[in-house]
Short mmCIF file of C-alpha atoms and ligand atoms in Angstrom, two decimals:
data_model
loop_
_atom_site.label_atom_id
_atom_site.label_comp_id
_atom_site.label_asym_id
_atom_site.label_seq_id
_atom_site.Cartn_x
_atom_site.Cartn_y
_atom_site.Cartn_z
CA MET A 1 20.60 4.80 -25.34
CA SER A 2 17.15 4.95 -23.80
CA CYS A 3 14.53 7.30 -25.41
CA GLU A 4 12.33 7.09 -22.18
CA PRO A 5 11.68 10.57 -20.67
CA LEU A 6 13.50 11.18 -17.35
CA LEU A 7 11.24 10.81 -14.37
CA TYR A 8 10.88 12.74 -11.23
CA SER A 9 9.64 11.42 -7.91
CA VAL A 10 7.04 14.06 -6.74
CA ARG A 11 5.98 13.36 -3.04
CA MET A 12 3.44 15.30 -0.83
CA ARG A 13 2.97 14.84 2.99
CA ALA A 14 0.66 16.97 5.13
CA SER A 15 0.52 17.25 8.78
CA THR A 16 -1.07 19.24 11.54
CA GLY A 17 0.82 19.65 14.83
CA ARG A 18 2.79 16.39 15.21
CA SER A 19 0.19 14.28 13.39
CA HIS A 20 0.54 13.09 9.61
CA LEU A 21 -2.66 13.88 7.84
CA SER A 22 -2.10 12.61 4.26
CA GLY A 23 0.52 11.66 1.77
CA ALA A 24 0.68 10.71 -1.92
CA GLU A 25 3.27 10.35 -4.57
CA ARG A 26 3.82 9.95 -8.36
CA LEU A 27 6.48 9.49 -11.02
CA VAL A 28 6.19 11.86 -13.86
CA PRO A 29 8.12 13.48 -16.53
CA ALA A 30 9.22 17.00 -16.14
CA ASP A 31 6.40 18.50 -18.10
CA ARG A 32 3.84 17.18 -15.54
CA ILE A 33 5.60 18.14 -12.46
CA ASP A 34 3.58 21.46 -12.18
CA LEU A 35 0.16 19.85 -12.57
CA THR A 36 1.06 16.83 -10.23
CA MET A 37 2.16 19.36 -7.59
CA LYS A 38 -1.18 21.06 -7.89
CA GLU A 39 -2.96 17.71 -7.58
CA LEU A 40 -1.16 16.63 -4.69
CA VAL A 41 -1.50 19.89 -2.80
CA ASP A 42 -5.44 19.96 -3.60
CA ARG A 43 -5.42 16.52 -2.06
CA ALA A 44 -3.74 17.74 1.09
CA LEU A 45 -6.27 20.61 1.35
CA SER A 46 -9.27 18.48 0.80
CA LYS A 47 -9.16 16.78 4.20
CA GLN A 48 -11.54 17.84 6.92
CA LEU A 49 -8.63 19.11 9.02
CA ALA A 50 -6.67 21.96 7.58
CA PRO A 51 -3.05 21.07 7.38
CA ASP A 52 -0.32 23.31 9.33
CA GLN A 53 2.28 22.15 6.99
CA ILE A 54 2.36 20.61 3.43
CA VAL A 55 5.78 19.45 2.14
CA VAL A 56 6.29 18.82 -1.41
CA THR A 57 9.70 16.97 -2.37
CA ILE A 58 10.75 16.57 -6.02
CA ASP A 59 13.77 14.49 -6.87
CA ALA A 60 14.97 13.36 -10.30
CA LEU A 61 15.30 9.63 -10.52
CA GLY A 62 18.52 10.28 -12.63
CA ASP A 63 19.90 7.19 -14.14
CA MET A 64 18.07 4.78 -11.65
CA PRO A 65 16.62 1.89 -13.53
CA VAL A 66 12.88 1.86 -13.42
CA HIS A 67 11.14 -1.42 -13.07
CA SER A 68 8.02 -2.02 -15.22
CA VAL A 69 5.62 -4.44 -13.89
CA PRO A 70 1.87 -5.35 -14.34
CA SER A 71 -0.56 -4.47 -11.65
CA LEU A 72 -1.78 -7.48 -9.54
CA ASP A 73 -5.13 -8.99 -10.64
CA LEU A 74 -7.77 -7.58 -8.31
CA ILE A 75 -10.88 -9.24 -7.01
CA SER A 76 -13.35 -7.33 -4.69
CA LEU A 77 -15.32 -9.57 -2.61
CA ASP A 78 -18.84 -9.00 -1.55
CA MET A 79 -18.89 -10.06 2.20
CA HIS A 80 -20.88 -8.09 4.67
CA ASP A 81 -19.59 -8.89 8.21
CA ILE A 82 -16.17 -8.61 9.81
CA ALA A 83 -15.87 -11.92 11.21
CA ALA A 84 -16.36 -13.46 7.74
CA CYS A 85 -13.93 -10.99 6.11
CA ARG A 86 -11.21 -11.67 8.60
CA GLU A 87 -11.71 -15.31 8.45
CA ASN A 88 -11.30 -15.43 4.73
CA ALA A 89 -8.50 -12.95 4.82
CA ALA A 90 -6.59 -15.19 7.15
CA ARG A 91 -7.41 -18.15 4.84
CA VAL A 92 -5.82 -16.40 1.82
CA LEU A 93 -2.72 -15.56 3.76
CA GLU A 94 -2.43 -19.15 4.89
CA ALA A 95 -2.85 -20.49 1.43
CA SER A 96 0.09 -17.97 0.44
CA GLY A 97 2.23 -19.50 3.02
CA VAL A 98 1.72 -17.60 6.05
CA SER A 99 1.49 -19.57 9.14
CA SER A 100 -1.72 -19.16 11.40
CA SER A 101 0.33 -17.94 14.34
CA ALA A 102 1.89 -15.28 12.01
CA VAL A 103 -1.56 -14.19 10.77
CA LEU A 104 -2.78 -13.92 14.33
CA ALA A 105 0.20 -12.01 15.53
CA ALA A 106 -0.51 -9.55 12.62
CA PHE A 107 -4.09 -9.28 13.37
CA ARG A 108 -3.56 -8.53 17.03
CA ALA A 109 -0.99 -5.84 16.37
CA LEU A 110 -3.15 -4.02 13.78
CA GLU A 111 -6.15 -4.20 16.20
CA GLN A 112 -4.28 -2.80 19.19
CA GLY A 113 -1.84 -0.29 17.57
CA ALA A 114 1.35 -1.92 16.27
CA SER A 115 3.65 0.93 17.54
CA PRO A 116 5.30 0.37 20.98
CA ASP A 117 3.39 3.51 22.29
CA GLY A 118 -0.02 1.71 21.47
CA GLY A 119 -0.77 3.93 18.26
CA ASN A 120 -0.41 3.39 14.66
CA MET A 121 2.77 2.85 13.10
CA ARG A 122 4.27 5.44 10.57
CA GLY A 123 4.94 2.50 8.05
CA ALA A 124 4.59 -1.27 7.80
CA MET A 125 5.57 -4.11 10.01
CA ILE A 126 7.93 -6.75 8.49
CA ILE A 127 6.82 -10.09 9.84
CA ASP A 128 8.52 -13.58 9.55
CA ALA A 129 5.82 -15.58 7.76
CA GLU A 130 6.51 -18.77 9.69
CA THR A 131 7.34 -17.68 13.27
CA GLY A 132 5.29 -14.35 13.44
CA GLU A 133 8.35 -12.46 14.78
CA ARG A 134 8.61 -8.75 13.95
CA LEU A 135 11.77 -7.87 11.89
CA GLU A 136 11.54 -4.15 11.24
CA PRO A 137 14.33 -2.31 12.89
CA ASP A 138 12.11 0.46 14.09
CA ARG A 139 8.63 -0.59 15.58
CA SER A 140 7.27 2.89 15.38
CA ARG A 141 8.31 3.70 11.93
CA GLY A 142 8.28 0.36 10.19
CA VAL A 143 9.02 0.46 6.53
CA ARG A 144 7.40 2.92 3.95
CA VAL A 145 6.98 1.94 0.41
CA SER A 146 7.89 4.65 -2.02
CA ARG A 147 8.82 5.54 -5.64
CA PHE A 148 5.92 3.83 -7.29
CA ASP A 149 3.21 4.97 -9.69
CA TRP A 150 0.98 3.91 -12.70
CA SER A 151 2.17 5.14 -16.27
CA GLU A 152 -0.23 7.45 -17.80
CA GLY A 153 -1.87 4.76 -19.98
CA ALA A 154 -2.20 2.20 -17.09
CA SER A 155 -3.50 4.81 -15.01
CA GLU A 156 -6.49 5.63 -17.34
CA ARG A 157 -7.15 1.89 -17.85
CA ILE A 158 -7.26 0.98 -14.17
CA ASP A 159 -9.43 4.05 -13.59
CA ARG A 160 -12.07 2.62 -16.09
CA GLU A 161 -11.84 -1.02 -14.58
CA LEU A 162 -12.11 0.08 -10.84
CA SER A 163 -15.03 2.49 -11.84
CA ALA A 164 -16.90 -0.34 -13.34
CA LEU A 165 -16.62 -2.09 -10.14
CA GLY A 166 -17.77 1.00 -8.05
CA LEU A 167 -14.25 1.32 -6.72
CA THR A 168 -13.88 5.07 -7.30
CA HIS A 169 -12.11 6.07 -3.93
CA PHE A 170 -8.38 7.10 -4.77
CA ARG A 171 -7.32 4.93 -1.99
CA THR A 172 -8.22 1.69 -3.96
CA LYS A 173 -6.11 2.77 -6.86
CA GLU A 174 -3.11 3.96 -4.74
CA ALA A 175 -3.24 0.78 -2.38
CA LEU A 176 -3.33 -1.45 -5.40
CA ALA A 177 -0.06 0.29 -6.77
CA LEU A 178 1.62 -0.10 -3.49
CA ALA A 179 0.52 -3.61 -2.97
CA THR A 180 1.87 -4.40 -6.60
CA LYS A 181 5.27 -2.88 -5.68
CA VAL A 182 5.35 -4.90 -2.54
CA ALA A 183 4.35 -8.07 -4.21
CA TYR A 184 7.44 -7.81 -6.46
CA ALA A 185 9.73 -7.44 -3.57
CA PRO A 186 12.52 -9.91 -2.92
CA GLY A 187 11.64 -12.20 0.02
CA ILE A 188 7.98 -11.21 0.32
CA VAL A 189 5.29 -13.84 0.92
CA ALA A 190 2.14 -11.75 1.18
CA GLU A 191 0.84 -8.47 2.48
CA LEU A 192 -2.22 -7.53 4.88
CA CYS A 193 -3.71 -3.95 5.15
CA TRP A 194 -6.58 -2.15 6.65
CA SER A 195 -6.56 1.63 6.93
CA ASP A 196 -6.29 3.63 10.03
CA GLU A 197 -8.99 6.18 8.71
CA PRO A 198 -11.80 5.64 11.13
CA ASP A 199 -14.45 5.61 8.33
CA TYR A 200 -12.58 3.51 5.92
CA THR A 201 -13.41 -0.10 6.73
CA ALA A 202 -11.86 -1.76 3.80
CA GLY A 203 -8.66 -3.75 3.56
CA TYR A 204 -6.82 -6.33 1.54
CA VAL A 205 -4.38 -9.31 1.47
CA ALA A 206 -2.24 -9.63 -1.56
CA ASP A 207 0.50 -11.84 -3.13
CA ARG A 208 1.72 -12.15 -6.73
CA THR A 209 -0.29 -15.32 -7.63
CA LYS A 210 -3.56 -14.60 -5.99
CA GLY A 211 -3.38 -10.84 -6.61
CA TYR A 212 -5.09 -8.15 -4.48
CA VAL A 213 -8.02 -9.55 -2.64
CA ARG A 214 -10.26 -6.79 -1.43
CA PHE A 215 -12.47 -7.22 1.62
CA PRO A 216 -15.06 -4.46 2.37
CA HIS A 217 -15.04 -4.81 6.21
CA LEU A 218 -11.78 -5.81 8.12
CA LYS A 219 -12.65 -3.47 10.97
CA HIS A 220 -15.70 -1.60 12.61
CA ALA A 221 -16.43 1.96 11.30
CA GLY A 222 -15.19 4.54 13.83
CA ASN A 223 -12.14 2.48 14.69
CA GLY A 224 -8.90 4.41 14.06
CA PHE A 225 -6.44 1.61 14.30
CA GLY A 226 -4.87 0.14 11.19
CA GLY A 227 -1.51 -0.65 9.37
CA ARG A 228 0.30 -2.94 7.10
CA ALA A 229 2.08 -6.36 7.65
CA PHE A 230 4.68 -7.60 5.09
CA PHE A 231 5.06 -11.16 5.66
CA VAL A 232 8.66 -12.50 4.63
CA THR A 233 10.25 -15.68 4.00
CA HIS A 234 11.78 -17.29 7.06
CA GLY A 235 15.49 -17.62 7.62
CA ASP A 236 17.11 -16.47 4.32
CA LEU A 237 15.73 -12.97 4.23
CA ASP A 238 18.20 -9.98 3.46
CA ARG A 239 16.22 -7.24 5.29
CA ASN A 240 18.63 -4.47 3.79
CA VAL A 241 17.92 -5.53 0.28
CA LEU A 242 14.16 -5.73 0.86
CA MET A 243 14.19 -2.37 2.63
CA ALA A 244 16.09 -0.57 -0.09
CA TYR A 245 13.72 -2.06 -2.67
CA LEU A 246 10.60 -0.99 -0.98
CA GLN A 247 11.83 2.60 -0.04
CA GLU A 248 14.06 3.49 -3.07
CA THR A 249 13.65 1.28 -6.34
CA PRO A 250 11.37 3.08 -8.85
CA VAL A 251 8.55 0.92 -9.88
CA LEU A 252 6.23 1.87 -12.81
CA ILE A 253 3.03 -0.08 -13.44
CA THR A 254 2.67 -0.04 -17.27
CA GLU A 255 0.06 -2.98 -17.67
CA ILE A 256 -2.96 -3.66 -15.74
CA GLY A 257 -4.22 -7.07 -14.41
CA THR A 258 -7.69 -8.28 -14.47
CA CYS A 259 -10.48 -6.75 -12.17
CA ARG A 260 -13.54 -8.44 -11.00
CA ALA A 261 -16.01 -8.66 -8.34
CA GLY A 262 -16.66 -12.01 -6.54
CA ASP A 263 -18.27 -13.73 -3.60
CA GLY A 264 -15.75 -16.56 -3.28
CA LEU A 265 -11.94 -16.63 -2.71
CA PRO A 266 -9.65 -16.70 -5.64
CA GLY A 267 -8.78 -20.17 -6.73
CA ARG A 268 -12.11 -21.65 -5.25
CA SER A 269 -15.31 -22.42 -7.03
CA GLY A 270 -18.53 -21.05 -5.79
N1 COA B 1 2.52 8.37 8.75
C1 COA B 1 3.09 9.00 9.71
N2 COA B 1 4.18 9.91 9.41
C2 COA B 1 4.48 9.99 8.29
C3 COA B 1 3.92 9.17 7.18
C4 COA B 1 2.92 8.40 7.51
N3 COA B 1 2.18 7.51 6.64
N4 COA B 1 4.61 9.41 6.01
C5 COA B 1 5.53 10.39 6.33
N5 COA B 1 5.53 10.71 7.55
C6 COA B 1 6.34 11.75 8.40
C7 COA B 1 7.26 10.86 9.35
O1 COA B 1 7.45 11.69 10.39
C8 COA B 1 8.60 10.76 8.45
O2 COA B 1 9.51 10.62 9.20
P1 COA B 1 10.12 9.10 9.37
O3 COA B 1 10.99 8.63 8.26
O4 COA B 1 10.95 9.18 10.64
O5 COA B 1 8.98 8.24 9.65
C9 COA B 1 8.56 12.12 7.72
O6 COA B 1 7.09 12.36 7.44
C10 COA B 1 9.29 12.15 6.35
O7 COA B 1 8.70 10.89 5.69
P2 COA B 1 9.46 10.60 4.20
O8 COA B 1 8.70 9.35 3.82
O9 COA B 1 10.72 10.78 4.18
O10 COA B 1 8.66 11.70 3.41
P3 COA B 1 8.43 11.81 1.62
O11 COA B 1 7.88 13.40 1.60
O12 COA B 1 9.73 11.39 1.10
O13 COA B 1 7.32 10.81 1.42
C11 COA B 1 5.06 10.05 1.43
C12 COA B 1 6.10 10.91 2.14
C13 COA B 1 3.85 10.08 2.35
C14 COA B 1 4.67 10.37 0.23
C15 COA B 1 5.68 8.53 1.37
O14 COA B 1 6.18 8.15 2.58
C16 COA B 1 4.55 7.49 1.16
O15 COA B 1 3.88 6.91 2.10
N6 COA B 1 4.26 7.32 -0.12
C17 COA B 1 3.30 6.31 -0.61
C18 COA B 1 1.81 7.01 -0.42
C19 COA B 1 0.75 6.08 -1.01
O16 COA B 1 0.41 5.93 -2.17
N7 COA B 1 0.16 5.42 -0.14
C20 COA B 1 -0.98 4.49 -0.38
C21 COA B 1 -1.94 4.33 0.69
S1 COA B 1 -3.42 3.57 0.26
P1 AMP B 2 -3.45 4.22 4.80
O1 AMP B 2 -3.57 3.21 3.68
O2 AMP B 2 -2.72 5.40 4.32
O3 AMP B 2 -4.57 4.45 5.54
O4 AMP B 2 -2.27 3.73 5.83
C1 AMP B 2 -2.60 2.54 6.68
C2 AMP B 2 -1.46 2.18 7.46
O5 AMP B 2 -0.30 1.72 6.44
C3 AMP B 2 -0.68 3.50 8.10
O6 AMP B 2 -1.14 3.37 9.37
C4 AMP B 2 0.78 2.96 8.07
O7 AMP B 2 1.04 2.21 9.13
C5 AMP B 2 0.86 2.06 6.96
N1 AMP B 2 1.48 3.00 5.81
C6 AMP B 2 1.21 4.22 5.34
N2 AMP B 2 1.93 4.59 4.28
C7 AMP B 2 2.71 3.50 3.96
C8 AMP B 2 3.77 3.35 3.14
N3 AMP B 2 3.86 4.26 1.99
N4 AMP B 2 4.33 2.03 3.10
C9 AMP B 2 3.96 1.02 3.99
N5 AMP B 2 3.18 1.16 4.91
C10 AMP B 2 2.39 2.47 4.91
#
């Protein structure tokens, strides 16, 4: 019999009119639900635009097994222009096994608005790492990763490591957690992300061996296009298994990887 406390998924999404404003989620034991709800609602209210609606959903995980994983190693690169950041992001993706045409297809989609209506998607693209073909069943929605968090101890440790690198924005910690869950998904080759927040220019590429490689400028400030691309193995992908894992399997990060700053790509000297 397990002595682990039962965990609850606490999720917040805030919107104004038909536009999504912010969202965040945690996996917590019952005695932390109250505080977690307050933190998430405070987050929703901290945006410049006041939300019309804040939805908080709480679900017991019940007897669903919770996967424990270590967070990806993180390297934060010091690179000042977008062209260099994009070129190096493409190199890391290609070294992970993504073809150059698939990288190009993802960059183009993220630049132009990956949804068929020309806007941002509500989730991530799934892209064949060899052909660049889009595989998500709904190109406006994509797939949204959910049910993941840091354990209390890992959360404190990663806060210290990220602060030491000057990465104090909550986005970095949450994106690292999301990328970690994605990196352990069946059929995943690598991930590419840059935010759709106009003022947040940083993004990353990630896979299990190279870790989370953060680039400070993957787009120009003021540009409101962004999104995520999950590159997947060619041919033998079970899309339903992948989507079920990403959306539903609870993943708790209980150990942290290494975190460092650098001016060269992982695995290269200089
Ligand atoms: N963009 C646009 N719309 C969104 C959205 C997003 N990112 N997230 C939710 N919505 C809207 C959509 O209309 C969605 O309907 P759809 O499934 O047809 O797209 C609706 O809200 C319900 O979404 P759902 O995911 O079922 O809500 P939820 O309350 O269970 O979870 C989130 C909402 C935002 C917490 C969850 O989807 C999520 O993204 N979790 C990860 C958050 C995180 O840590 N992100 C890291 C970013 S650095
Ligand atoms: P953000 O990191 O919140 O700025 O989100 C950047 C983009 O990632 C969004 O425009 C969506 O396309 C996508 N996205 C948002 N939430 C998720 C999620 N939970 N899983 C996968 N993709 C997401």
